[in-house]
Amino acid sequence: MMTRTLVALAVAGLAAGLASAQSPKSTTQSIEEYRAMLADGNPAELFEAKGEDLWKHKRGPKNASLEQCDLGKGPGVVKGAFVELPRYFADTGKVQDLESRLVTCMERLQGLNGAEIAKTPFGRGEMANVTALATWIAAESRGLAFNLPQSAPQERVAYEVGKRLFFMRGGTHDFSCASCHGEEGKRIRLQDLPNLTKNPGDGVGFAAWPAYRVSNGQMWSMQLRLNDCYRQQRFPYPEFGSDALTALSTYLGVNAKGAKSAAPAIKR
Amino acid sequence: MADPMRIRAQAQGSGAVVRVLMSHEMETGQRKDAAGKTIPAWHITDVTASHNGKQVLAAEWGPAVAKNPFLQFNVKGAKAGDKIAVTWKDNKGDTRTDEVTVS
Amino acid sequence: MKTTRRQTLQHSAAVAGLLASSGLFPQLAHAWTNAAFDAKTVAEALKAYGGGAPTESKDVTLTAPDIAENGAVVPMGVATTLPNVKHLLVLVEKNPAPLVAKFDVSDAVDANFLTRAKMGQSSDVYAVAITRDGKALFSKKEVKVTLGGCGG
Amino acid sequence: MKKLNRKWLALGAVAVAVAAVGCASLAPLPSTAELDKTAQDLVKASFRGQGIAKVERVTDIDETLRLCNAADVAGKPLDAATAKRIEEANLKTVKWPADGKFLGDWKQGEQIAQSGRGQTWTDAANTVNGGNCYNCHQISKEEISFGTIGPSLYQYGKLRGVTDPSSAAAKPIVEYTWGKIWNAKAYNACSNMPRAGHMGNLTEQQIRHVMALLLDPQSPVNK
């Protein structure tokens, strides 16, 4: 809603103010400058701190911390886990991304209700906690290169299915993920669009989320990033932690192989 | 209770650079909710900072300071090991103080 | 410098006590300057802090981007090399209420503050220094706010 | 958790079947057809209707999208004959202005081009839809925040020599522009551009306004 108001105001401003004045700097340079000014002092840090606390704090019906949660590299191993997710987990028999895996741990270790968490809107209650946890866990892998495992057959199927989702046009506007993210050097409005069919570079695309969104002052996890892409694509609603989102994340994550993680980033 | 701040204080030259992130909605009082009702203003009004217990900074803020505010300032003569504390107060009377050691 | 949340929490109670006993809270309790933040123009806001008619000065520095990718968060810095400055102010002319923040200048800090503001639309942004004798000296720059993303 | 579990298990189940066949460390992948089927099943299980965004928007897409999607997954463009067939079918859907009037008001066209509203699950059924034009195209010189997914449309009419949009000389370009906005796939089977008229995103009257933005010699686009 913040976005709405500001967008409306911004439109008015553009109509009124922008007609004149050629800036000596290019628009791209000016936007780069703006982004650089924001990089120092990313409010994502506030969420990182909350996530670390949630990981170590005893909570839930079982009064347990998440310190024994297995994110794929063994119980309690946090560093490096982020850049290898989604991956296959034998104990659930599924490919899981970071957030759905966290929900599994919150259910199994802490006794919280996973289905309830999955239904909770982003930014509220336990869902806000999942986002904070994901933010901290991502931060613990900052600078590490993405290297998703593809040895389990389930992981390879997830990649192939994810590819099909990536290229799936639909909705009222015929948009697929590839409509915006299938080529290099394109923008939507002034925002650069990474080509996500390959490694788009360090700290770009899959390697940038979770990210703090300046436009609404919210911390956005990868699940929410994909959710809102689908909203803007005019698609129906993708369920939190659904197989479709996990498969799509697997496709993006495998393509990002070698890209160094910059998450949690700060975004427009 | 409000979430903690993130404060970094680094000795640099003859003082310390202090960077603060505060967790606050900074609601302007200009926005409307889905039902068309104005969301009341809720923002930090006063910020103070102290160096080893002595106040060095006072500021007044309005609702136009961005959500989850960022503040940077330089404390003269602060050195590694010194304490920097920051306090904010909002228009609902909520307040929060956090302290760090200069590194 | 990295502080865990728990350390911070432990400190904060102690510090709050410390501040209370050192008489700092009365400082906080003083009335927030309503007149300044309610002011609808830059000049009115300056007046609320005892500033006269503003004059441009190269000794007051405003740091702000030419273009803001989003008006919800626009970095703004205000600094001065002038002596006898009492307050440093940041204002956005076309906001419903222009005053964003007021910083008191003391001997203990550099007259140099950085924060982030909301901007409803493209506008001139002002950095203003108010001196002890009531002079208001400013520098300004236009910041363009762009419409971004899918806009949906 | 039950319901979710069943959905999540889908990915596991297919893969386990594969593993049983392959049993080596790198089992062969299921066939393309099987993977296509798995993807479709996952789409059904993973998306739900919300507000005006019904689930049929992904479970019931038309032949144009189905063929283009398959071509993208295969990494091979459509063969010429199929592309031509799709384009002809889409051209047939174009609804030409009943009164023969192609151009409306460029000022309203600019507002429509600016707006990215409408048709999402957070929009109401009566939301006035935008054209999303600036998201992908440069149009007027004044708007610096424009996308580059589509070509620049700055001086669209001028560059094509349109001085009087109602003249016989301008007719071919005026009709093409109308058709392109109504149904972009009529001219390029797998175009990235939405089919604004065909899919009901813009009304006939809104399209007239966007036409004027592009073709009216008085529009800032052609100054």
mmCIF file of C-alpha atoms in Angstrom, chain D residues 48-213:
data_model
loop_
_atom_site.group_PDB
_atom_site.id
_atom_site.type_symbol
_atom_site.label_atom_id
_atom_site.label_comp_id
_atom_site.label_asym_id
_atom_site.label_seq_id
_atom_site.Cartn_x
_atom_site.Cartn_y
_atom_site.Cartn_z
ATOM 1 C CA ARG D 48 -4.457 -21.812 -6.487
ATOM 2 C CA GLY D 49 -6.977 -19.248 -7.611
ATOM 3 C CA GLN D 50 -6.825 -16.025 -5.612
ATOM 4 C CA GLY D 51 -9.146 -13.065 -6.143
ATOM 5 C CA ILE D 52 -9.595 -12.401 -9.842
ATOM 6 C CA ALA D 53 -6.564 -14.550 -10.717
ATOM 7 C CA LYS D 54 -8.224 -17.908 -11.390
ATOM 8 C CA VAL D 55 -6.143 -21.077 -11.559
ATOM 9 C CA GLU D 56 -7.228 -21.623 -15.193
ATOM 10 C CA ARG D 57 -4.817 -18.842 -16.111
ATOM 11 C CA VAL D 58 -2.072 -21.469 -15.928
ATOM 12 C CA THR D 59 -3.923 -24.786 -16.199
ATOM 13 C CA ASP D 60 -5.884 -23.853 -19.316
ATOM 14 C CA ILE D 61 -3.625 -21.904 -21.674
ATOM 15 C CA ASP D 62 -4.239 -21.698 -25.418
ATOM 16 C CA GLU D 63 -2.404 -23.471 -28.231
ATOM 17 C CA THR D 64 -0.282 -20.407 -29.044
ATOM 18 C CA LEU D 65 1.252 -20.383 -25.568
ATOM 19 C CA ARG D 66 1.555 -24.169 -25.347
ATOM 20 C CA LEU D 67 3.549 -24.402 -28.568
ATOM 21 C CA CYS D 68 5.743 -21.395 -27.748
ATOM 22 C CA ASN D 69 6.466 -22.743 -24.255
ATOM 23 C CA ALA D 70 7.500 -26.132 -25.658
ATOM 24 C CA ALA D 71 9.738 -24.430 -28.220
ATOM 25 C CA ASP D 72 11.482 -22.432 -25.473
ATOM 26 C CA VAL D 73 12.042 -25.522 -23.316
ATOM 27 C CA ALA D 74 13.489 -27.364 -26.324
ATOM 28 C CA GLY D 75 15.618 -24.328 -27.141
ATOM 29 C CA LYS D 76 14.447 -24.401 -30.764
ATOM 30 C CA PRO D 77 12.243 -21.764 -32.378
ATOM 31 C CA LEU D 78 8.932 -22.823 -33.934
ATOM 32 C CA ASP D 79 9.160 -24.107 -37.496
ATOM 33 C CA ALA D 80 8.057 -21.575 -40.085
ATOM 34 C CA ALA D 81 4.816 -23.332 -40.978
ATOM 35 C CA THR D 82 3.630 -23.600 -37.370
ATOM 36 C CA ALA D 83 4.573 -19.994 -36.679
ATOM 37 C CA LYS D 84 2.593 -18.884 -39.727
ATOM 38 C CA ARG D 85 -0.427 -20.937 -38.686
ATOM 39 C CA ILE D 86 -0.376 -19.421 -35.174
ATOM 40 C CA GLU D 87 0.006 -15.893 -36.530
ATOM 41 C CA GLU D 88 -2.943 -16.347 -38.902
ATOM 42 C CA ALA D 89 -5.129 -17.705 -36.110
ATOM 43 C CA ASN D 90 -4.251 -14.752 -33.889
ATOM 44 C CA LEU D 91 -4.820 -12.224 -36.671
ATOM 45 C CA LYS D 92 -8.377 -13.549 -36.975
ATOM 46 C CA THR D 93 -9.050 -12.528 -33.353
ATOM 47 C CA VAL D 94 -8.295 -8.851 -33.969
ATOM 48 C CA LYS D 95 -11.376 -6.720 -33.543
ATOM 49 C CA TRP D 96 -11.157 -3.648 -35.748
ATOM 50 C CA PRO D 97 -12.777 -0.410 -34.541
ATOM 51 C CA ALA D 98 -16.464 -0.606 -35.382
ATOM 52 C CA ASP D 99 -16.746 3.063 -36.312
ATOM 53 C CA GLY D 100 -13.499 3.076 -38.272
ATOM 54 C CA LYS D 101 -11.936 5.477 -35.752
ATOM 55 C CA PHE D 102 -8.429 4.274 -34.856
ATOM 56 C CA LEU D 103 -7.157 7.216 -32.812
ATOM 57 C CA GLY D 104 -8.330 8.668 -29.497
ATOM 58 C CA ASP D 105 -6.697 11.152 -27.113
ATOM 59 C CA TRP D 106 -2.910 10.915 -26.726
ATOM 60 C CA LYS D 107 -3.041 12.431 -23.216
ATOM 61 C CA GLN D 108 -5.167 9.559 -21.978
ATOM 62 C CA GLY D 109 -2.929 7.237 -23.975
ATOM 63 C CA GLU D 110 0.086 8.473 -21.982
ATOM 64 C CA GLN D 111 -1.667 7.661 -18.687
ATOM 65 C CA ILE D 112 -2.561 4.181 -19.914
ATOM 66 C CA ALA D 113 1.025 3.634 -21.106
ATOM 67 C CA GLN D 114 2.340 4.681 -17.664
ATOM 68 C CA SER D 115 0.045 2.415 -15.661
ATOM 69 C CA GLY D 116 1.051 -1.123 -14.735
ATOM 70 C CA ARG D 117 -2.160 -1.768 -12.848
ATOM 71 C CA GLY D 118 -4.769 -4.452 -13.175
ATOM 72 C CA GLN D 119 -5.374 -8.197 -13.489
ATOM 73 C CA THR D 120 -3.225 -9.311 -10.526
ATOM 74 C CA TRP D 121 -4.604 -11.250 -7.570
ATOM 75 C CA THR D 122 -4.429 -8.061 -5.488
ATOM 76 C CA ASP D 123 -6.463 -6.054 -8.004
ATOM 77 C CA ALA D 124 -10.232 -5.725 -7.843
ATOM 78 C CA ALA D 125 -12.350 -6.830 -10.798
ATOM 79 C CA ASN D 126 -13.242 -3.200 -11.481
ATOM 80 C CA THR D 127 -9.640 -1.903 -11.432
ATOM 81 C CA VAL D 128 -8.924 0.153 -14.539
ATOM 82 C CA ASN D 129 -6.174 -1.769 -16.285
ATOM 83 C CA GLY D 130 -3.010 -0.098 -17.462
ATOM 84 C CA GLY D 131 -1.111 -0.887 -20.626
ATOM 85 C CA ASN D 132 2.265 -1.602 -18.947
ATOM 86 C CA CYS D 133 3.841 0.051 -22.006
ATOM 87 C CA TYR D 134 6.694 1.959 -20.323
ATOM 88 C CA ASN D 135 7.754 -1.202 -18.497
ATOM 89 C CA CYS D 136 9.253 -2.419 -21.782
ATOM 90 C CA HIS D 137 9.363 0.522 -24.224
ATOM 91 C CA GLN D 138 10.745 4.019 -24.442
ATOM 92 C CA ILE D 139 7.818 6.136 -25.658
ATOM 93 C CA SER D 140 7.877 9.863 -24.911
ATOM 94 C CA LYS D 141 11.200 11.569 -24.372
ATOM 95 C CA GLU D 142 10.096 13.076 -21.053
ATOM 96 C CA GLU D 143 9.777 9.734 -19.256
ATOM 97 C CA ILE D 144 13.282 8.599 -18.350
ATOM 98 C CA SER D 145 12.102 5.511 -16.474
ATOM 99 C CA PHE D 146 11.412 3.133 -19.354
ATOM 100 C CA GLY D 147 12.229 -0.497 -20.078
ATOM 101 C CA THR D 148 14.187 -1.986 -22.948
ATOM 102 C CA ILE D 149 12.570 -5.386 -23.448
ATOM 103 C CA GLY D 150 10.723 -4.000 -26.458
ATOM 104 C CA PRO D 151 12.025 -1.533 -29.071
ATOM 105 C CA SER D 152 11.918 2.231 -28.518
ATOM 106 C CA LEU D 153 8.664 3.752 -29.731
ATOM 107 C CA TYR D 154 9.905 7.329 -29.492
ATOM 108 C CA GLN D 155 8.876 9.158 -32.696
ATOM 109 C CA TYR D 156 6.910 6.059 -33.709
ATOM 110 C CA GLY D 157 4.606 7.886 -36.140
ATOM 111 C CA LYS D 158 7.121 10.462 -37.330
ATOM 112 C CA LEU D 159 9.731 7.866 -38.258
ATOM 113 C CA ARG D 160 7.104 6.060 -40.306
ATOM 114 C CA GLY D 161 6.123 9.214 -42.136
ATOM 115 C CA VAL D 162 2.674 9.538 -40.592
ATOM 116 C CA THR D 163 1.617 13.186 -40.950
ATOM 117 C CA ASP D 164 -2.128 12.534 -41.208
ATOM 118 C CA PRO D 165 -3.240 9.317 -39.505
ATOM 119 C CA SER D 166 -6.585 9.390 -41.329
ATOM 120 C CA SER D 167 -4.964 9.520 -44.783
ATOM 121 C CA ALA D 168 -4.875 6.573 -47.184
ATOM 122 C CA ALA D 169 -1.075 6.694 -47.102
ATOM 123 C CA ALA D 170 -1.060 6.103 -43.351
ATOM 124 C CA LYS D 171 -3.624 3.298 -43.459
ATOM 125 C CA PRO D 172 -1.237 0.308 -43.547
ATOM 126 C CA ILE D 173 0.815 1.482 -40.553
ATOM 127 C CA VAL D 174 -2.302 2.529 -38.608
ATOM 128 C CA GLU D 175 -3.912 -0.868 -39.124
ATOM 129 C CA TYR D 176 -0.723 -2.750 -38.314
ATOM 130 C CA THR D 177 -0.318 -0.780 -35.071
ATOM 131 C CA TRP D 178 -3.910 -1.490 -34.055
ATOM 132 C CA GLY D 179 -3.476 -5.182 -34.817
ATOM 133 C CA LYS D 180 -0.147 -5.337 -32.977
ATOM 134 C CA ILE D 181 -1.627 -3.835 -29.820
ATOM 135 C CA TRP D 182 -4.789 -5.938 -30.031
ATOM 136 C CA ASN D 183 -2.936 -9.193 -30.610
ATOM 137 C CA ALA D 184 0.854 -9.052 -30.894
ATOM 138 C CA LYS D 185 1.014 -12.741 -31.751
ATOM 139 C CA ALA D 186 -0.683 -12.007 -35.094
ATOM 140 C CA TYR D 187 2.655 -10.722 -36.371
ATOM 141 C CA ASN D 188 5.143 -12.748 -34.313
ATOM 142 C CA ALA D 189 3.877 -16.080 -32.981
ATOM 143 C CA CYS D 190 5.931 -16.124 -29.777
ATOM 144 C CA SER D 191 6.256 -12.363 -29.223
ATOM 145 C CA ASN D 192 7.000 -11.251 -25.656
ATOM 146 C CA MET D 193 4.290 -8.625 -25.976
ATOM 147 C CA PRO D 194 0.909 -9.196 -24.316
ATOM 148 C CA ARG D 195 -2.233 -9.444 -26.456
ATOM 149 C CA ALA D 196 -3.899 -6.378 -24.953
ATOM 150 C CA GLY D 197 -7.188 -6.494 -26.835
ATOM 151 C CA HIS D 198 -7.485 -10.231 -27.306
ATOM 152 C CA MET D 199 -6.954 -11.035 -23.611
ATOM 153 C CA GLY D 200 -9.212 -8.212 -22.462
ATOM 154 C CA ASN D 201 -6.474 -6.198 -20.771
ATOM 155 C CA LEU D 202 -7.337 -2.967 -22.574
ATOM 156 C CA THR D 203 -10.704 -1.872 -23.948
ATOM 157 C CA GLU D 204 -11.208 -0.754 -27.523
ATOM 158 C CA GLN D 205 -11.385 2.852 -26.323
ATOM 159 C CA GLN D 206 -8.137 2.518 -24.318
ATOM 160 C CA ILE D 207 -6.399 1.121 -27.388
ATOM 161 C CA ARG D 208 -7.559 4.159 -29.402
ATOM 162 C CA HIS D 209 -5.868 6.393 -26.817
ATOM 163 C CA VAL D 210 -2.608 4.419 -26.933
ATOM 164 C CA MET D 211 -2.790 4.566 -30.745
ATOM 165 C CA ALA D 212 -3.009 8.358 -30.528
ATOM 166 C CA LEU D 213 0.022 8.472 -28.237
#
